[in-house]
Tab-separated table of C-alpha atoms and ligand atoms in Angstrom:
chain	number	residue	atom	x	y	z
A	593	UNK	CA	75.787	55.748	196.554
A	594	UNK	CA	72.385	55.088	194.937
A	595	UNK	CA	73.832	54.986	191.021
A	596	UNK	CA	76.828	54.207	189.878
A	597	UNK	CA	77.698	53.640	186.222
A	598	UNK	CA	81.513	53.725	184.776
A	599	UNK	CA	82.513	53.073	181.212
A	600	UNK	CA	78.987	51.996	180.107
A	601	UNK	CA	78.916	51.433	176.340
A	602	UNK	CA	75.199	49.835	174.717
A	603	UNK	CA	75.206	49.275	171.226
A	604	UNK	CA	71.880	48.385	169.309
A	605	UNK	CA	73.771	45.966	166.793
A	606	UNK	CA	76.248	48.238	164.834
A	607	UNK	CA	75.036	51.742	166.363
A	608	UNK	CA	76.555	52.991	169.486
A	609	UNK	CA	73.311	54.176	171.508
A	610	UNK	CA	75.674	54.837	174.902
A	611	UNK	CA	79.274	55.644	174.551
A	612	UNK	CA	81.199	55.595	177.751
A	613	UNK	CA	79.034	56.364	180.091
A	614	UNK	CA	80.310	57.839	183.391
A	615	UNK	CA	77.430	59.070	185.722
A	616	UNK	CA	76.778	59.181	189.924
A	617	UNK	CA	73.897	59.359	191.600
A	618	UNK	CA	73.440	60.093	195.364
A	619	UNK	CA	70.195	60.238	197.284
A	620	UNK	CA	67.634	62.567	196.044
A	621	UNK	CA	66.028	64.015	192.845
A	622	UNK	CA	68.199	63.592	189.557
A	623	UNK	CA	66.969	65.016	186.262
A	624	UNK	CA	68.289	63.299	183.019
A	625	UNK	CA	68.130	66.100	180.090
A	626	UNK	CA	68.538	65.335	176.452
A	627	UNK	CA	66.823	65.674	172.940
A	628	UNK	CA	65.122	62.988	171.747
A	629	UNK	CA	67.196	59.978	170.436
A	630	UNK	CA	69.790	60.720	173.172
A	631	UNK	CA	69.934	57.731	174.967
A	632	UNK	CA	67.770	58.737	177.271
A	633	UNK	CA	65.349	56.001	177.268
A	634	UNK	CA	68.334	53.543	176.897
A	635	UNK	CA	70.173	54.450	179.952
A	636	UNK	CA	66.900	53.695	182.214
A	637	UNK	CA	66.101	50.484	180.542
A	638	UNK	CA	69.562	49.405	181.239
A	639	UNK	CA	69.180	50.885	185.039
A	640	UNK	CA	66.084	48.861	185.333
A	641	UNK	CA	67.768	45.722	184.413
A	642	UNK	CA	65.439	45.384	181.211
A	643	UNK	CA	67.962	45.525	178.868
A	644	UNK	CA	71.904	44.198	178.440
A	645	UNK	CA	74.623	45.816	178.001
A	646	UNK	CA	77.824	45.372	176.152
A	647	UNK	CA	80.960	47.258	178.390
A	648	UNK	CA	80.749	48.609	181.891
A	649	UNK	CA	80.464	48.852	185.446
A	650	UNK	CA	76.856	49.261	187.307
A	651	UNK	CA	75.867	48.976	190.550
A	652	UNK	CA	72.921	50.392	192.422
A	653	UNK	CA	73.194	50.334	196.117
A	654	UNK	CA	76.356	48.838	195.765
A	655	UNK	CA	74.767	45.449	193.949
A	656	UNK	CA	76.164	45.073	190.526
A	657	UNK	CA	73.284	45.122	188.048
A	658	UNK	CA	74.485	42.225	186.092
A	659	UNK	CA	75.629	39.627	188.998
A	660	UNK	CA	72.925	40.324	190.862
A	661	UNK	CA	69.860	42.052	188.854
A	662	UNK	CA	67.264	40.346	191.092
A	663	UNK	CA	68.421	42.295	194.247
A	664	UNK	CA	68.279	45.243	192.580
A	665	UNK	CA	65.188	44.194	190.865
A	666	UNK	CA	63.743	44.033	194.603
A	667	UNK	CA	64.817	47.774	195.284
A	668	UNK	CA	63.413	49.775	192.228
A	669	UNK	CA	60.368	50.974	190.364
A	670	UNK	CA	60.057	51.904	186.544
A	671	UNK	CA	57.504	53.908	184.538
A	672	UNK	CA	58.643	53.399	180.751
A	673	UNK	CA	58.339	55.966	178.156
A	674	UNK	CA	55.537	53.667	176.577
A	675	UNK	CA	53.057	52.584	179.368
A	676	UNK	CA	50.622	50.657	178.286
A	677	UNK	CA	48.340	49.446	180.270
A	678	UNK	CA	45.211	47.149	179.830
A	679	UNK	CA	42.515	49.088	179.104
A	680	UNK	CA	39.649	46.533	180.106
A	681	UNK	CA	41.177	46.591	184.099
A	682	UNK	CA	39.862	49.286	186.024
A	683	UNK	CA	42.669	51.827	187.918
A	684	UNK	CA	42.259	49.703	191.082
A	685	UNK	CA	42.125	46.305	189.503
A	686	UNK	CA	45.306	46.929	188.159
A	687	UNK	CA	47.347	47.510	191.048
A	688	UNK	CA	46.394	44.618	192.323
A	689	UNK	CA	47.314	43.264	189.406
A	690	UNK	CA	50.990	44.857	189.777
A	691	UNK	CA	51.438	43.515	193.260
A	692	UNK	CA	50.785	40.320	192.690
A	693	UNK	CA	53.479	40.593	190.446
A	694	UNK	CA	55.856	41.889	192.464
A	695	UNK	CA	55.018	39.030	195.113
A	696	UNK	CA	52.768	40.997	197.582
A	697	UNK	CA	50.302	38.325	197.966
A	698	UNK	CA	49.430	38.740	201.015
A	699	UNK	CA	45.903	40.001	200.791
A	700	UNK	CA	45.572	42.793	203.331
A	701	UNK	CA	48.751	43.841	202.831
A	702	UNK	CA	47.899	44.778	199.173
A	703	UNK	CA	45.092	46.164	200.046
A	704	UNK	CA	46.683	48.697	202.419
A	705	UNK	CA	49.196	49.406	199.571
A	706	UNK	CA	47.218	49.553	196.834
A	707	UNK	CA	44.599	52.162	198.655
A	708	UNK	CA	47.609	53.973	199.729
A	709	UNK	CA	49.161	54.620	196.594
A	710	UNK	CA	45.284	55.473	194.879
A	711	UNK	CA	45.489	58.491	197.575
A	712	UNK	CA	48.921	59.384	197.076
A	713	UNK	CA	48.556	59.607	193.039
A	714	UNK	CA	45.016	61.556	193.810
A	715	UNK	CA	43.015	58.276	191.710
A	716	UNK	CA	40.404	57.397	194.782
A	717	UNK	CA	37.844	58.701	193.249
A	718	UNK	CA	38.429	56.896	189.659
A	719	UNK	CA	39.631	53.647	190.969
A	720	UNK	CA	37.228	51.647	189.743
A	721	UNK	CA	36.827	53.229	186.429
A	722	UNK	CA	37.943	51.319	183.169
A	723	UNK	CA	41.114	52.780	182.638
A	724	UNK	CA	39.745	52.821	179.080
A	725	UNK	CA	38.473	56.299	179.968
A	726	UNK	CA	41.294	57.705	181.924
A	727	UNK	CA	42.914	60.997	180.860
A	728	UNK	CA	46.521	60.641	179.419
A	729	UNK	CA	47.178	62.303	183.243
A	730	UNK	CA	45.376	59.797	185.174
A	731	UNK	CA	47.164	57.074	182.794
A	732	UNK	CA	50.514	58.650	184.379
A	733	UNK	CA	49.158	59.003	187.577
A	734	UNK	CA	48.853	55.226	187.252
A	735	UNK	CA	52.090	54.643	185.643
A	736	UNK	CA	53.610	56.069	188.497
A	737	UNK	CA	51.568	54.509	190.975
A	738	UNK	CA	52.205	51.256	189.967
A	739	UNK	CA	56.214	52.424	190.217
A	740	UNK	CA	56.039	52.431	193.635
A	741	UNK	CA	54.237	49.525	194.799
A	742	UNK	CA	56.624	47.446	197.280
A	743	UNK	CA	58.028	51.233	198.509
A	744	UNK	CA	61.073	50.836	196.079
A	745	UNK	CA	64.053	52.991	197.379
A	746	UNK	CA	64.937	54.184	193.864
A	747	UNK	CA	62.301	55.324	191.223
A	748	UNK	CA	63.104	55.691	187.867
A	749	UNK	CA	60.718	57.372	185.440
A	750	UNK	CA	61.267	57.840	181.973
A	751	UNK	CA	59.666	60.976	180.632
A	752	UNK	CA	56.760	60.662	183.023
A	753	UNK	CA	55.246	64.281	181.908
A	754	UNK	CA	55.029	63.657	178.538
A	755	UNK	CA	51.795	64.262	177.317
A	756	UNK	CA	50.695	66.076	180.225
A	757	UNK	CA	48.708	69.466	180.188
A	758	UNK	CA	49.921	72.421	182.039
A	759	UNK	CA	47.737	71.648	185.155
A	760	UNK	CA	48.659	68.070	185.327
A	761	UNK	CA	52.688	68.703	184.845
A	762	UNK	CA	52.207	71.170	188.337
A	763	UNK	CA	50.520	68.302	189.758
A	764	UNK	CA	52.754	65.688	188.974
A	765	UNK	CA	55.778	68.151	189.748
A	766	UNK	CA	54.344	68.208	193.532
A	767	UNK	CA	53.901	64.677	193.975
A	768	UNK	CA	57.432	64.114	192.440
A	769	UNK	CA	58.650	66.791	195.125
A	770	UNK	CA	56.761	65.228	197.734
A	771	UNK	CA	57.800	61.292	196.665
A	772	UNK	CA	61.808	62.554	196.587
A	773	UNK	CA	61.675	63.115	200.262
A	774	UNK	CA	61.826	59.447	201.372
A	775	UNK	CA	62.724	57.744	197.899
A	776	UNK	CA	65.453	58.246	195.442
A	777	UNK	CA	64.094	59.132	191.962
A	778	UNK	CA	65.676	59.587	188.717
A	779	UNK	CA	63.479	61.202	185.668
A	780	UNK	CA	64.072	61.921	181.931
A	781	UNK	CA	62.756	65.009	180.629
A	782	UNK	CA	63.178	66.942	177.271
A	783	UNK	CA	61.257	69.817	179.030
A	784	UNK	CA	63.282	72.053	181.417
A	785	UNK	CA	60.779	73.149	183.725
A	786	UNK	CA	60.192	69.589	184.656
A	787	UNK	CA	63.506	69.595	186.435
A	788	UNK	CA	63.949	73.522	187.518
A	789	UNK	CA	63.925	74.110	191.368
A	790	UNK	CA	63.154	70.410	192.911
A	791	UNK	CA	66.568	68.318	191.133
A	792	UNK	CA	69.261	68.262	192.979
A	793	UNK	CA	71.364	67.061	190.333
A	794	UNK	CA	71.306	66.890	186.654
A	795	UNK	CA	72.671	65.356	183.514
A	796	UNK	CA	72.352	66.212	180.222
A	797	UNK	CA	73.342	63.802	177.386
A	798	UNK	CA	73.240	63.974	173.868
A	799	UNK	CA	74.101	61.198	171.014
A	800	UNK	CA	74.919	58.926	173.558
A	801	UNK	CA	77.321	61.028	175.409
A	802	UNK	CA	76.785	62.666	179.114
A	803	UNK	CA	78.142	66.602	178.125
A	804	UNK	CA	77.101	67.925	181.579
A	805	UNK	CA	76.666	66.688	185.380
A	806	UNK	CA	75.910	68.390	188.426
A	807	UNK	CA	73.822	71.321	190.209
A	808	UNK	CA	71.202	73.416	187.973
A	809	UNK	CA	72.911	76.608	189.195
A	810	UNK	CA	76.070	75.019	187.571
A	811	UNK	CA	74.339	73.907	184.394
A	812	UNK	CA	72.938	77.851	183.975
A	813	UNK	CA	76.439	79.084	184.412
A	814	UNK	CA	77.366	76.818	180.946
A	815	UNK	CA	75.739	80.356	179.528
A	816	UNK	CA	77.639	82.273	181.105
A	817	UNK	CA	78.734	85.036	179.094
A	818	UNK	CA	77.095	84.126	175.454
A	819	UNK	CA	73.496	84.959	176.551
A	820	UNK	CA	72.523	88.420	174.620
A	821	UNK	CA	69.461	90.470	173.892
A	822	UNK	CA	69.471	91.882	170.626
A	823	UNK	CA	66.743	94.212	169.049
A	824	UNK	CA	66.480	94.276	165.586
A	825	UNK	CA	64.387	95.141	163.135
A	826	UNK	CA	61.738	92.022	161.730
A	827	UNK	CA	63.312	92.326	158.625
A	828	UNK	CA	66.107	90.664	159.767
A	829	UNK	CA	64.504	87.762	161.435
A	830	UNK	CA	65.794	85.485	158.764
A	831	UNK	CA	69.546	86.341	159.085
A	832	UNK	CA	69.723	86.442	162.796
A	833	UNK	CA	68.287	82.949	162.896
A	834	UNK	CA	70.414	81.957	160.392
A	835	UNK	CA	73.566	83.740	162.509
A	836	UNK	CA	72.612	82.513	166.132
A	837	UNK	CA	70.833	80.338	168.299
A	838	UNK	CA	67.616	81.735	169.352
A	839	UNK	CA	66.145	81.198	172.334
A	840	UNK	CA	63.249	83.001	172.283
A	841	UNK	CA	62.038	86.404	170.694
A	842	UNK	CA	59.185	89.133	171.608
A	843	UNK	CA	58.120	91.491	169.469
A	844	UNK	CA	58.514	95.445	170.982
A	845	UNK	CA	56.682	98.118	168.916
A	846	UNK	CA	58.048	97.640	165.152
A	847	UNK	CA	61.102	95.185	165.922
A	848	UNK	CA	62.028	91.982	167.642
A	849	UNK	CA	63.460	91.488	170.687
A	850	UNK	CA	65.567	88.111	170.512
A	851	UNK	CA	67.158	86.103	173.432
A	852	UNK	CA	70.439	84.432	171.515
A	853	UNK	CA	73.324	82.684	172.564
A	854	UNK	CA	76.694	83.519	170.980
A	855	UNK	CA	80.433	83.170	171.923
A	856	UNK	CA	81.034	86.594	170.582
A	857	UNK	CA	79.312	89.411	171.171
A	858	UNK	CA	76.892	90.409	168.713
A	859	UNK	CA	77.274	93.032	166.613
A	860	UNK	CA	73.895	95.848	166.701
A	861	UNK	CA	71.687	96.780	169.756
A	862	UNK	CA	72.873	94.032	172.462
A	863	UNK	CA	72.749	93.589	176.156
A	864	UNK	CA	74.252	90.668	178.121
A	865	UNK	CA	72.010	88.785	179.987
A	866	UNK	CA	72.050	86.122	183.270
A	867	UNK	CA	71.952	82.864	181.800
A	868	UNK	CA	69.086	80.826	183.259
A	869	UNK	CA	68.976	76.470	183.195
A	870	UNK	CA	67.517	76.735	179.653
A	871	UNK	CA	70.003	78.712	178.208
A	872	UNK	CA	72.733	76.667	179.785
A	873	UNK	CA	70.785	73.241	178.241
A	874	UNK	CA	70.698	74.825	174.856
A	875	UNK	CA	74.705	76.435	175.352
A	876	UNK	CA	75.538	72.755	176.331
A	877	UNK	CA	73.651	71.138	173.258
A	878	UNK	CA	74.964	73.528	170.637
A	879	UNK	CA	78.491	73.355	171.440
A	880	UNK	CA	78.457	77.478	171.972
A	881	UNK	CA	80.134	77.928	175.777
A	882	UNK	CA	82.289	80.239	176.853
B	1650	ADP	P1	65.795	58.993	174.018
B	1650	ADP	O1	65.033	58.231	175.035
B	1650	ADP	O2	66.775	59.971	174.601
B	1650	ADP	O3	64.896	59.677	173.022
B	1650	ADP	P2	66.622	56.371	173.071
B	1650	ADP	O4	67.415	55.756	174.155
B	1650	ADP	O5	65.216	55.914	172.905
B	1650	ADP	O6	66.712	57.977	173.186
B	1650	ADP	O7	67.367	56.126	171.707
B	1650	ADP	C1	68.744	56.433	171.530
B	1650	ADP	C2	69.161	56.037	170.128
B	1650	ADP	O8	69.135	54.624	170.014
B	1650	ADP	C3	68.255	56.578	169.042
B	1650	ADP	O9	69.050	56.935	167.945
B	1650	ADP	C4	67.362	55.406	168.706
B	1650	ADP	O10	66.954	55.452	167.379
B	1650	ADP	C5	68.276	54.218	168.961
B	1650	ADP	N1	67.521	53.022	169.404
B	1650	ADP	C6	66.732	52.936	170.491
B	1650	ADP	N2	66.207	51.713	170.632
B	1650	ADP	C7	66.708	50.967	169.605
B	1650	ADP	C8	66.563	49.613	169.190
B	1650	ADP	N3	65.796	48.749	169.874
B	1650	ADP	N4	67.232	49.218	168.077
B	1650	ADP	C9	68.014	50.070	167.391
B	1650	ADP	N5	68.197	51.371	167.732
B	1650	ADP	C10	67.552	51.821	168.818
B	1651	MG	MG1	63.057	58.125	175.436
């Protein structure tokens, strides 16, 4: 088991940020869904042995992440949600910098690393650029490169597409693909897309609480059943919003088309619809399952 975490509880003095946290993790690609001020952030500090805990159980490859959070520290990489790096280092200069670090001091064998992980994150060509002038996608790219320096077996990245334009998010969604093949990753996302297809596993938490674990086929069937269309005329925009949660709406000739989820069936022009991962993420977060 790469994660395990039972009856984890993290308070920030008197407010409960994690409430009984129950949560496993096998090899592979896990997505970790939740609004902002979730606990999102939280949960990975406390995974990446950053930050202490009050109540709980957590081990990661079977090493307990209090008793023995420099083994573990050995066997993991972390992009926070705020990476900063030093702006006057250039790309290259700084994951040399990171190595060091992380004990690699052997010269050629940073070298080999460090020109290995500029290729895999696609930076060769900007490597000795400040990073001053990097894109927020090359800062990332960085970020992500300097996660896996040492080849750690588990990768955790906390919202690592933020900030990203459409272009880079495909990018980065490739390499993440292509990275979950021989490591174990685990990545925080408010944006579904970032998780659809390549997770094998997902959890979505909200104030603190997980409210949903396992496959995305299983987290689209949390729709099932309360996912309508229903046309109406735009002159009723205000009360459906007021009535329902909208997922989306397109307009068709002089009314609206929305895309709402609702235990009952609406009342008007309505057709049931397949739920997709979205509509189970917003089912799950407004409390309206079947
Ligand atoms: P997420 O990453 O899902 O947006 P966070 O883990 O950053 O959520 O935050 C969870 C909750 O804990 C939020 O309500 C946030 O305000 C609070 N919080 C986070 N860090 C601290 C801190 N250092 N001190 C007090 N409260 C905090
Ligand atoms: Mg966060």
């Amino acid at each position: 088991m790469t994660i395990k975490i039972e009856g984890l509880q993290k308070s920030y003095r008197k407010f409960q940020a994690l409430k009984n946290i129950n949560l496993h993790m096998e090899t592979g690609l896990f997505g970790l869904l939740g609004p902002n001020g979730a606990g999102k952030s939280t949960l990975m500090k406390i995974l990446s042995t950053i930050l202490p805990f009050q109540e709980g159980i957590v081990t990661i490859y079977d090493f307990d992440l209090v008793k023995e959070g420099d083994k573990v520290r050995r066997l993991l990489g972390y992009l926070p949600q705020h990476f900063n790096v030093p702006p006057q280092f250039t790309g290259r200069e700084f994951l040399h910098y990171v190595a060091s670090m992380k004990g690699v001091t052997d010269q050629q064998e940073r070298n080999e690393q460090v020109e290995k992980l500029l290729e895999e994150v696609n930076l060769v060509q900007h490597a000795n650029k400040k990073i001053k002038g990097y894109s927020g996608g090359m800062k990332r790219r960085l970020g992500i490169a300097q996660a896996l320096i040492g080849n750690p077996k588990l990768i955790i990245l906390d919202e690592p597409t933020a900030g990203l334009d459409p272009s880079e998010r495909i990018r980065f969604r490739n390499l993440i693909e292509k990275l979950s093949k021989d490591h174990s990753i685990i990545l925080s996302t408010h944006i579904i897309s970032d998780i659809e297809s390549s997770c094998e596993k997902v959890a979505v938490i909200n104030h603190g609480e997980v409210l949903f674990e396992g496959s995305t086929e299983d987290l689209a069937d949390m729709a099932k059943k309360v996912v309508w269309e229903l046309a109406a005329p735009f002159s009723e925009y205000d009360k459906v919003e007021k009535e329902y949660v909208i997922i989306s709406s397109r307009k068709e000739k002089d009314r609206v088309v929305f895309r709402i989820i609702s235990k009952e069936k609406p009342s008007g022009e309505v057709t049931p619809v397949q739920p997709s991962i979205e509509d189970g993420y917003m089912a799950i977060i407004n409390g309206v399952m079947s």
